[in-house]
Amino acid sequence: MIKKAILPVAGLGTRFLPATKASPKEMLPIIDKPLIQYAVEEALKVGIEEFLFITGKHKRAIEDHFDKAFELEERLKNAGKYELLKKINSFENLNFAYIRQKEPKGLGDAILCAKPFIQDEAFIVILSDDLIDPQYSVLQEMIKIYEEKKATIIALEEISQDEVSRYGIVSGQKINNYYIIEDLVEKPDPANAPSNLAIIGRYILTPQIFKYLEKLEPGKGGEIQLTDALRELLKESPIYGYIIKGKRYDAGEKLGYLKTLVEFALKDPEISSDFMQFLKEKLSNLQSIK
Ligand code: G1P
């Protein structure tokens, strides 16, 4: 059973400056819930009991978010606002740990910071920028493959050719519902990309990965890249890929974030019909200008 999840949250969030100058991009809300909470809830659904956040400067709000808010809880209780109370205190009995990454040296370096916490067991990594429709449990499917293979499993999605330079790209052979990975490259030039199969921010890793991360030289962008460590690992152990079902939202960049907001708003029972009305009016205004 996999019991631990690593949530790297040390990134600088430069795509959202100035909003992320003093507060974490992982706290950007999708309507009323921060991105990072979606990630934690996704992991809870597959039985994760311990969470390790790899944090950095200006990330204190994440710790506060998952902590008890005593004064606020008292106020809501006294005002009889039990629905709101439920929304803010659902994480009180979970184990959250925080390790600070000294410098933002890349995803691979962030994962390496988790070594003392992991010991001898497989673990999940979730990148909260990749928000997957909560209706689908990608992690559950990945765990099934892990239980059969007892090896590294990565989530994949087919993307368009012009997006390959934004992702780790793999090539492999499809067998049933998974791929046997044959190569991995971090953010290749479109001309050299081995395919259009992108790594999505869900991984099941084994402690083996630390050995490769420890030896790694900086790669793309001068950072220690998890993809490079996986490439080294592949020389000695198999890696399997699972093509995600369900929609993924790239909430880590402006347009993707906006699209995520619109789609979630259209599904939110409290606001969807008014929001749809607003969108219709907006669209018809735009069309009349055309
Ligand atoms: C990271 C990984 C990349 C992966 C991506 C998924 O990149 O390095 O291989 O495809 O997450 O979202 P980042 O988006 O942090 O630059």
mmCIF file of C-alpha atoms and ligand atoms in Angstrom:
data_model
loop_
_atom_site.group_PDB
_atom_site.id
_atom_site.type_symbol
_atom_site.label_atom_id
_atom_site.label_comp_id
_atom_site.label_asym_id
_atom_site.label_seq_id
_atom_site.Cartn_x
_atom_site.Cartn_y
_atom_site.Cartn_z
ATOM 1 C CA MET A 1 0.000 0.000 0.000
ATOM 2 C CA ILE A 2 1.214 3.492 -0.847
ATOM 3 C CA LYS A 3 0.784 5.788 2.137
ATOM 4 C CA LYS A 4 2.869 8.858 1.388
ATOM 5 C CA ALA A 5 2.521 11.724 -1.067
ATOM 6 C CA ILE A 6 5.044 14.415 -1.935
ATOM 7 C CA LEU A 7 3.726 17.775 -3.054
ATOM 8 C CA PRO A 8 6.476 19.988 -4.474
ATOM 9 C CA VAL A 9 5.376 23.594 -3.956
ATOM 10 C CA ALA A 10 8.653 25.494 -3.975
ATOM 11 C CA GLY A 11 8.359 26.903 -7.506
ATOM 12 C CA LEU A 12 8.551 30.661 -7.921
ATOM 13 C CA GLY A 13 5.299 30.976 -9.864
ATOM 14 C CA THR A 14 6.761 33.640 -12.132
ATOM 15 C CA ARG A 15 3.970 33.202 -14.679
ATOM 16 C CA PHE A 16 1.558 34.750 -12.195
ATOM 17 C CA LEU A 17 3.607 37.705 -11.003
ATOM 18 C CA PRO A 18 2.811 40.039 -9.333
ATOM 19 C CA ALA A 19 0.089 37.858 -7.695
ATOM 20 C CA THR A 20 2.731 35.349 -6.619
ATOM 21 C CA LYS A 21 5.305 37.838 -5.340
ATOM 22 C CA ALA A 22 4.463 37.163 -1.688
ATOM 23 C CA SER A 23 1.941 34.326 -1.855
ATOM 24 C CA PRO A 24 2.170 30.833 -3.344
ATOM 25 C CA LYS A 25 0.754 30.055 -6.772
ATOM 26 C CA GLU A 26 -0.570 26.813 -5.245
ATOM 27 C CA MET A 27 -2.987 28.954 -3.227
ATOM 28 C CA LEU A 28 -4.584 30.437 -6.353
ATOM 29 C CA PRO A 29 -8.270 29.615 -6.012
ATOM 30 C CA ILE A 30 -10.390 27.711 -8.458
ATOM 31 C CA ILE A 31 -13.614 29.469 -7.438
ATOM 32 C CA ASP A 32 -13.333 28.955 -3.668
ATOM 33 C CA LYS A 33 -10.766 26.202 -3.234
ATOM 34 C CA PRO A 34 -7.016 26.612 -3.678
ATOM 35 C CA LEU A 35 -5.244 24.457 -6.243
ATOM 36 C CA ILE A 36 -3.227 22.668 -3.576
ATOM 37 C CA GLN A 37 -6.383 21.490 -1.807
ATOM 38 C CA TYR A 38 -7.537 19.704 -4.968
ATOM 39 C CA ALA A 39 -4.213 17.841 -4.945
ATOM 40 C CA VAL A 40 -4.574 16.829 -1.296
ATOM 41 C CA GLU A 41 -8.175 15.699 -1.785
ATOM 42 C CA GLU A 42 -7.147 13.633 -4.815
ATOM 43 C CA ALA A 43 -4.523 11.838 -2.729
ATOM 44 C CA LEU A 44 -6.910 11.290 0.177
ATOM 45 C CA LYS A 45 -9.247 9.397 -2.138
ATOM 46 C CA VAL A 46 -6.584 6.719 -2.684
ATOM 47 C CA GLY A 47 -5.782 6.317 0.998
ATOM 48 C CA ILE A 48 -2.743 8.571 1.375
ATOM 49 C CA GLU A 49 -2.136 9.218 5.072
ATOM 50 C CA GLU A 50 1.008 11.317 5.123
ATOM 51 C CA PHE A 51 1.740 14.406 3.098
ATOM 52 C CA LEU A 52 5.086 16.047 2.615
ATOM 53 C CA PHE A 53 5.215 19.504 1.093
ATOM 54 C CA ILE A 54 8.518 20.639 -0.344
ATOM 55 C CA THR A 55 8.229 24.341 0.255
ATOM 56 C CA GLY A 56 10.275 27.456 -0.301
ATOM 57 C CA LYS A 57 10.173 31.158 0.382
ATOM 58 C CA HIS A 58 6.722 32.764 0.695
ATOM 59 C CA LYS A 59 4.930 29.438 1.082
ATOM 60 C CA ARG A 60 3.738 29.826 4.669
ATOM 61 C CA ALA A 61 0.137 30.303 3.526
ATOM 62 C CA ILE A 62 0.071 26.621 2.518
ATOM 63 C CA GLU A 63 0.966 25.547 6.074
ATOM 64 C CA ASP A 64 -1.666 27.878 7.489
ATOM 65 C CA HIS A 65 -4.258 26.590 5.063
ATOM 66 C CA PHE A 66 -3.983 23.013 6.319
ATOM 67 C CA ASP A 67 -3.657 24.025 9.963
ATOM 68 C CA LYS A 68 -6.409 24.478 12.544
ATOM 69 C CA ALA A 69 -7.927 27.976 12.376
ATOM 70 C CA PHE A 70 -9.090 28.138 15.969
ATOM 71 C CA GLU A 71 -10.468 31.679 16.046
ATOM 72 C CA LEU A 72 -12.263 31.393 12.717
ATOM 73 C CA GLU A 73 -13.775 28.051 13.728
ATOM 74 C CA GLU A 74 -15.103 29.536 16.987
ATOM 75 C CA ARG A 75 -16.646 32.444 15.137
ATOM 76 C CA LEU A 76 -18.342 30.210 12.584
ATOM 77 C CA LYS A 77 -19.594 27.901 15.358
ATOM 78 C CA ASN A 78 -21.014 30.818 17.332
ATOM 79 C CA ALA A 79 -22.700 32.162 14.214
ATOM 80 C CA GLY A 80 -24.206 28.711 13.484
ATOM 81 C CA LYS A 81 -22.425 28.543 10.116
ATOM 82 C CA TYR A 82 -21.837 24.797 10.178
ATOM 83 C CA GLU A 83 -21.592 24.351 6.408
ATOM 84 C CA LEU A 84 -18.686 26.784 6.269
ATOM 85 C CA LEU A 85 -17.141 25.186 9.324
ATOM 86 C CA LYS A 86 -17.128 21.836 7.532
ATOM 87 C CA LYS A 87 -15.372 23.437 4.590
ATOM 88 C CA ILE A 88 -12.446 24.646 6.663
ATOM 89 C CA ASN A 89 -11.793 21.899 9.185
ATOM 90 C CA SER A 90 -11.659 18.729 7.140
ATOM 91 C CA PHE A 91 -7.855 18.337 7.338
ATOM 92 C CA GLU A 92 -7.346 18.418 11.063
ATOM 93 C CA ASN A 93 -6.602 14.756 11.586
ATOM 94 C CA LEU A 94 -4.107 14.330 8.774
ATOM 95 C CA ASN A 95 -0.332 14.254 8.924
ATOM 96 C CA PHE A 96 1.306 17.115 7.097
ATOM 97 C CA ALA A 97 5.042 17.637 7.062
ATOM 98 C CA TYR A 98 7.038 20.427 5.471
ATOM 99 C CA ILE A 99 10.619 20.473 4.249
ATOM 100 C CA ARG A 100 12.115 23.609 2.850
ATOM 101 C CA GLN A 101 14.038 23.408 -0.414
ATOM 102 C CA LYS A 102 16.969 25.761 0.113
ATOM 103 C CA GLU A 103 17.030 27.088 -3.446
ATOM 104 C CA PRO A 104 14.577 26.538 -6.307
ATOM 105 C CA LYS A 105 16.914 24.112 -8.100
ATOM 106 C CA GLY A 106 14.236 22.182 -9.940
ATOM 107 C CA LEU A 107 11.707 19.404 -9.493
ATOM 108 C CA GLY A 108 14.369 16.699 -9.183
ATOM 109 C CA ASP A 109 16.086 18.564 -6.346
ATOM 110 C CA ALA A 110 12.712 19.061 -4.623
ATOM 111 C CA ILE A 111 12.028 15.316 -4.731
ATOM 112 C CA LEU A 112 15.506 14.614 -3.357
ATOM 113 C CA CYS A 113 14.635 16.755 -0.309
ATOM 114 C CA ALA A 114 12.003 14.106 0.534
ATOM 115 C CA LYS A 115 14.555 11.325 0.965
ATOM 116 C CA PRO A 116 14.628 11.304 4.810
ATOM 117 C CA PHE A 117 10.812 11.199 4.901
ATOM 118 C CA ILE A 118 10.408 8.334 2.464
ATOM 119 C CA GLN A 119 12.713 5.584 3.718
ATOM 120 C CA ASP A 120 11.959 2.318 1.986
ATOM 121 C CA GLU A 121 8.577 2.627 0.319
ATOM 122 C CA ALA A 122 6.983 3.725 -2.939
ATOM 123 C CA PHE A 123 5.338 7.134 -2.907
ATOM 124 C CA ILE A 124 3.168 9.407 -4.983
ATOM 125 C CA VAL A 125 4.175 12.792 -6.380
ATOM 126 C CA ILE A 126 1.480 15.287 -7.302
ATOM 127 C CA LEU A 127 2.131 18.537 -9.157
ATOM 128 C CA SER A 128 -0.828 20.703 -8.273
ATOM 129 C CA ASP A 129 -0.568 22.814 -11.468
ATOM 130 C CA ASP A 130 -1.979 19.841 -13.324
ATOM 131 C CA LEU A 131 -5.525 19.790 -12.065
ATOM 132 C CA ILE A 132 -7.362 16.647 -13.109
ATOM 133 C CA ASP A 133 -11.160 16.511 -13.136
ATOM 134 C CA PRO A 134 -11.911 15.214 -9.613
ATOM 135 C CA GLN A 135 -14.470 12.779 -11.094
ATOM 136 C CA TYR A 136 -11.639 10.551 -12.374
ATOM 137 C CA SER A 137 -9.149 8.821 -10.163
ATOM 138 C CA VAL A 138 -5.984 8.757 -12.197
ATOM 139 C CA LEU A 139 -4.025 7.785 -9.076
ATOM 140 C CA GLN A 140 -6.239 4.745 -8.484
ATOM 141 C CA GLU A 141 -5.505 3.487 -11.994
ATOM 142 C CA MET A 142 -1.789 4.147 -11.573
ATOM 143 C CA ILE A 143 -1.753 2.299 -8.250
ATOM 144 C CA LYS A 144 -3.351 -0.738 -9.920
ATOM 145 C CA ILE A 145 -0.499 -0.835 -12.432
ATOM 146 C CA TYR A 146 2.029 -0.291 -9.644
ATOM 147 C CA GLU A 147 0.623 -3.211 -7.680
ATOM 148 C CA GLU A 148 1.099 -5.459 -10.689
ATOM 149 C CA LYS A 149 4.529 -4.173 -11.768
ATOM 150 C CA LYS A 150 6.095 -2.883 -8.532
ATOM 151 C CA ALA A 151 7.910 -0.278 -10.623
ATOM 152 C CA THR A 152 7.864 3.430 -11.424
ATOM 153 C CA ILE A 153 4.620 4.634 -12.998
ATOM 154 C CA ILE A 154 4.160 8.020 -14.684
ATOM 155 C CA ALA A 155 0.998 9.694 -15.945
ATOM 156 C CA LEU A 156 0.859 10.582 -19.627
ATOM 157 C CA GLU A 157 -1.293 12.594 -21.997
ATOM 158 C CA GLU A 158 -1.165 13.104 -25.748
ATOM 159 C CA ILE A 159 -0.594 16.767 -26.452
ATOM 160 C CA SER A 160 -0.297 18.761 -29.655
ATOM 161 C CA GLN A 161 3.094 18.962 -31.345
ATOM 162 C CA ASP A 162 3.485 22.679 -30.632
ATOM 163 C CA GLU A 163 3.281 22.048 -26.878
ATOM 164 C CA VAL A 164 6.092 19.474 -26.594
ATOM 165 C CA SER A 165 8.674 22.000 -25.443
ATOM 166 C CA ARG A 166 6.644 22.634 -22.258
ATOM 167 C CA TYR A 167 6.645 19.044 -20.969
ATOM 168 C CA GLY A 168 8.722 15.975 -20.305
ATOM 169 C CA ILE A 169 8.141 13.842 -23.411
ATOM 170 C CA VAL A 170 8.368 10.047 -23.622
ATOM 171 C CA SER A 171 8.360 7.353 -26.239
ATOM 172 C CA GLY A 172 7.217 3.832 -25.581
ATOM 173 C CA GLN A 173 5.236 0.798 -26.582
ATOM 174 C CA LYS A 174 1.577 0.487 -25.744
ATOM 175 C CA ILE A 175 0.475 -2.757 -24.130
ATOM 176 C CA ASN A 176 -3.127 -2.972 -22.875
ATOM 177 C CA ASN A 177 -3.785 0.157 -20.822
ATOM 178 C CA TYR A 178 -0.181 1.143 -20.205
ATOM 179 C CA TYR A 179 3.020 2.063 -22.013
ATOM 180 C CA ILE A 180 6.418 0.509 -21.523
ATOM 181 C CA ILE A 181 8.590 3.599 -21.572
ATOM 182 C CA GLU A 182 11.591 3.529 -23.909
ATOM 183 C CA ASP A 183 12.894 7.080 -23.611
ATOM 184 C CA LEU A 184 12.235 10.331 -21.768
ATOM 185 C CA VAL A 185 13.370 13.865 -22.597
ATOM 186 C CA GLU A 186 12.689 17.016 -20.594
ATOM 187 C CA LYS A 187 11.113 19.795 -22.666
ATOM 188 C CA PRO A 188 12.626 18.900 -26.073
ATOM 189 C CA ASP A 189 12.677 21.114 -29.153
ATOM 190 C CA PRO A 190 9.671 20.105 -31.256
ATOM 191 C CA ALA A 191 12.054 18.927 -34.000
ATOM 192 C CA ASN A 192 13.728 16.402 -31.665
ATOM 193 C CA ALA A 193 10.747 15.285 -29.593
ATOM 194 C CA PRO A 194 10.477 11.487 -29.483
ATOM 195 C CA SER A 195 6.642 11.700 -29.620
ATOM 196 C CA ASN A 196 3.795 13.894 -28.442
ATOM 197 C CA LEU A 197 3.225 11.876 -25.247
ATOM 198 C CA ALA A 198 3.704 14.251 -22.326
ATOM 199 C CA ILE A 199 4.445 13.485 -18.696
ATOM 200 C CA ILE A 200 1.641 14.843 -16.522
ATOM 201 C CA GLY A 201 2.168 15.763 -12.880
ATOM 202 C CA ARG A 202 1.321 12.416 -11.279
ATOM 203 C CA TYR A 203 4.095 9.928 -10.519
ATOM 204 C CA ILE A 204 4.478 6.778 -8.471
ATOM 205 C CA LEU A 205 8.150 6.616 -7.590
ATOM 206 C CA THR A 206 10.215 4.119 -5.682
ATOM 207 C CA PRO A 207 13.102 5.059 -3.344
ATOM 208 C CA GLN A 208 15.459 3.914 -6.127
ATOM 209 C CA ILE A 209 15.004 7.355 -7.703
ATOM 210 C CA PHE A 210 17.075 9.064 -4.974
ATOM 211 C CA LYS A 211 20.224 7.256 -6.083
ATOM 212 C CA TYR A 212 19.923 8.827 -9.545
ATOM 213 C CA LEU A 213 18.848 12.245 -8.283
ATOM 214 C CA GLU A 214 21.917 12.417 -6.039
ATOM 215 C CA LYS A 215 24.263 11.963 -8.980
ATOM 216 C CA LEU A 216 22.486 14.231 -11.433
ATOM 217 C CA GLU A 217 24.009 17.297 -13.079
ATOM 218 C CA PRO A 218 21.721 20.259 -13.813
ATOM 219 C CA GLY A 219 19.736 19.750 -17.027
ATOM 220 C CA LYS A 220 17.185 21.833 -18.923
ATOM 221 C CA GLY A 221 17.049 25.393 -17.593
ATOM 222 C CA GLY A 222 20.050 24.723 -15.322
ATOM 223 C CA GLU A 223 17.788 22.752 -12.955
ATOM 224 C CA ILE A 224 17.935 19.238 -11.534
ATOM 225 C CA GLN A 225 15.248 17.531 -13.596
ATOM 226 C CA LEU A 226 13.188 14.574 -12.398
ATOM 227 C CA THR A 227 12.830 13.491 -16.029
ATOM 228 C CA ASP A 228 16.639 13.165 -16.308
ATOM 229 C CA ALA A 229 16.749 10.978 -13.182
ATOM 230 C CA LEU A 230 13.987 8.791 -14.636
ATOM 231 C CA ARG A 231 15.995 8.467 -17.825
ATOM 232 C CA GLU A 232 18.962 7.161 -15.826
ATOM 233 C CA LEU A 233 16.729 4.825 -13.843
ATOM 234 C CA LEU A 234 15.300 3.437 -17.085
ATOM 235 C CA LYS A 235 18.745 2.051 -17.931
ATOM 236 C CA GLU A 236 18.366 -0.365 -15.011
ATOM 237 C CA SER A 237 14.659 -0.689 -14.241
ATOM 238 C CA PRO A 238 11.445 -0.505 -16.244
ATOM 239 C CA ILE A 239 9.128 2.503 -16.172
ATOM 240 C CA TYR A 240 5.466 2.316 -17.135
ATOM 241 C CA GLY A 241 3.210 5.095 -18.360
ATOM 242 C CA TYR A 242 -0.520 5.439 -17.903
ATOM 243 C CA ILE A 243 -2.557 7.651 -20.255
ATOM 244 C CA ILE A 244 -4.868 9.651 -18.061
ATOM 245 C CA LYS A 245 -8.606 9.569 -18.559
ATOM 246 C CA GLY A 246 -10.602 12.601 -17.650
ATOM 247 C CA LYS A 247 -9.865 16.174 -18.405
ATOM 248 C CA ARG A 248 -6.655 17.795 -17.217
ATOM 249 C CA TYR A 249 -6.405 21.505 -16.723
ATOM 250 C CA ASP A 250 -3.091 23.298 -16.937
ATOM 251 C CA ALA A 251 -3.705 25.768 -14.137
ATOM 252 C CA GLY A 252 -0.007 26.703 -14.029
ATOM 253 C CA GLU A 253 -0.233 29.330 -16.758
ATOM 254 C CA LYS A 254 -2.585 32.252 -17.261
ATOM 255 C CA LEU A 255 -4.793 31.075 -20.103
ATOM 256 C CA GLY A 256 -4.992 27.533 -18.716
ATOM 257 C CA TYR A 257 -5.922 28.928 -15.303
ATOM 258 C CA LEU A 258 -8.667 31.045 -16.823
ATOM 259 C CA LYS A 259 -10.075 28.076 -18.761
ATOM 260 C CA THR A 260 -10.040 26.028 -15.550
ATOM 261 C CA LEU A 261 -11.981 28.731 -13.722
ATOM 262 C CA VAL A 262 -14.601 28.923 -16.462
ATOM 263 C CA GLU A 263 -15.115 25.160 -16.596
ATOM 264 C CA PHE A 264 -15.325 24.789 -12.822
ATOM 265 C CA ALA A 265 -17.690 27.762 -12.573
ATOM 266 C CA LEU A 266 -19.970 26.145 -15.151
ATOM 267 C CA LYS A 267 -20.113 23.034 -12.947
ATOM 268 C CA ASP A 268 -20.568 24.832 -9.633
ATOM 269 C CA PRO A 269 -24.208 24.371 -8.501
ATOM 270 C CA GLU A 270 -24.170 27.673 -6.633
ATOM 271 C CA ILE A 271 -23.177 29.914 -9.530
ATOM 272 C CA SER A 272 -23.393 27.933 -12.772
ATOM 273 C CA SER A 273 -26.718 29.215 -14.098
ATOM 274 C CA ASP A 274 -25.969 32.890 -13.399
ATOM 275 C CA PHE A 275 -22.486 32.472 -14.806
ATOM 276 C CA MET A 276 -23.808 30.796 -17.939
ATOM 277 C CA GLN A 277 -26.227 33.671 -18.417
ATOM 278 C CA PHE A 278 -23.346 36.106 -18.060
ATOM 279 C CA LEU A 279 -21.262 34.188 -20.616
ATOM 280 C CA LYS A 280 -24.140 34.094 -23.107
ATOM 281 C CA GLU A 281 -24.620 37.845 -22.859
ATOM 282 C CA LYS A 282 -20.916 38.424 -23.154
ATOM 283 C CA LEU A 283 -20.688 36.224 -26.239
ATOM 284 C CA SER A 284 -23.642 37.787 -27.974
ATOM 285 C CA ASN A 285 -22.169 41.254 -27.311
ATOM 286 C CA LEU A 286 -18.895 40.108 -28.814
ATOM 287 C CA GLN A 287 -20.652 38.631 -31.844
ATOM 288 C CA SER A 288 -22.587 41.846 -32.452
ATOM 289 C CA ILE A 289 -19.307 43.810 -32.429
ATOM 290 C CA LYS A 290 -17.925 41.441 -35.099
HETATM 291 C C1 G1P B 1 7.298 19.391 -14.761
HETATM 292 C C2 G1P B 1 8.178 18.270 -15.293
HETATM 293 C C3 G1P B 1 7.761 17.898 -16.714
HETATM 294 C C4 G1P B 1 6.289 17.529 -16.734
HETATM 295 C C5 G1P B 1 5.448 18.670 -16.139
HETATM 296 C C6 G1P B 1 4.000 18.239 -15.993
HETATM 297 O O1 G1P B 1 7.553 20.563 -15.496
HETATM 298 O O2 G1P B 1 9.527 18.694 -15.257
HETATM 299 O O3 G1P B 1 8.532 16.801 -17.163
HETATM 300 O O4 G1P B 1 5.887 17.260 -18.063
HETATM 301 O O5 G1P B 1 5.922 19.048 -14.844
HETATM 302 O O6 G1P B 1 3.197 19.323 -15.616
HETATM 303 P P1 G1P B 1 7.090 22.019 -14.994
HETATM 304 O O7 G1P B 1 5.648 22.174 -15.430
HETATM 305 O O8 G1P B 1 7.225 22.034 -13.504
HETATM 306 O O9 G1P B 1 7.980 22.983 -15.687
#
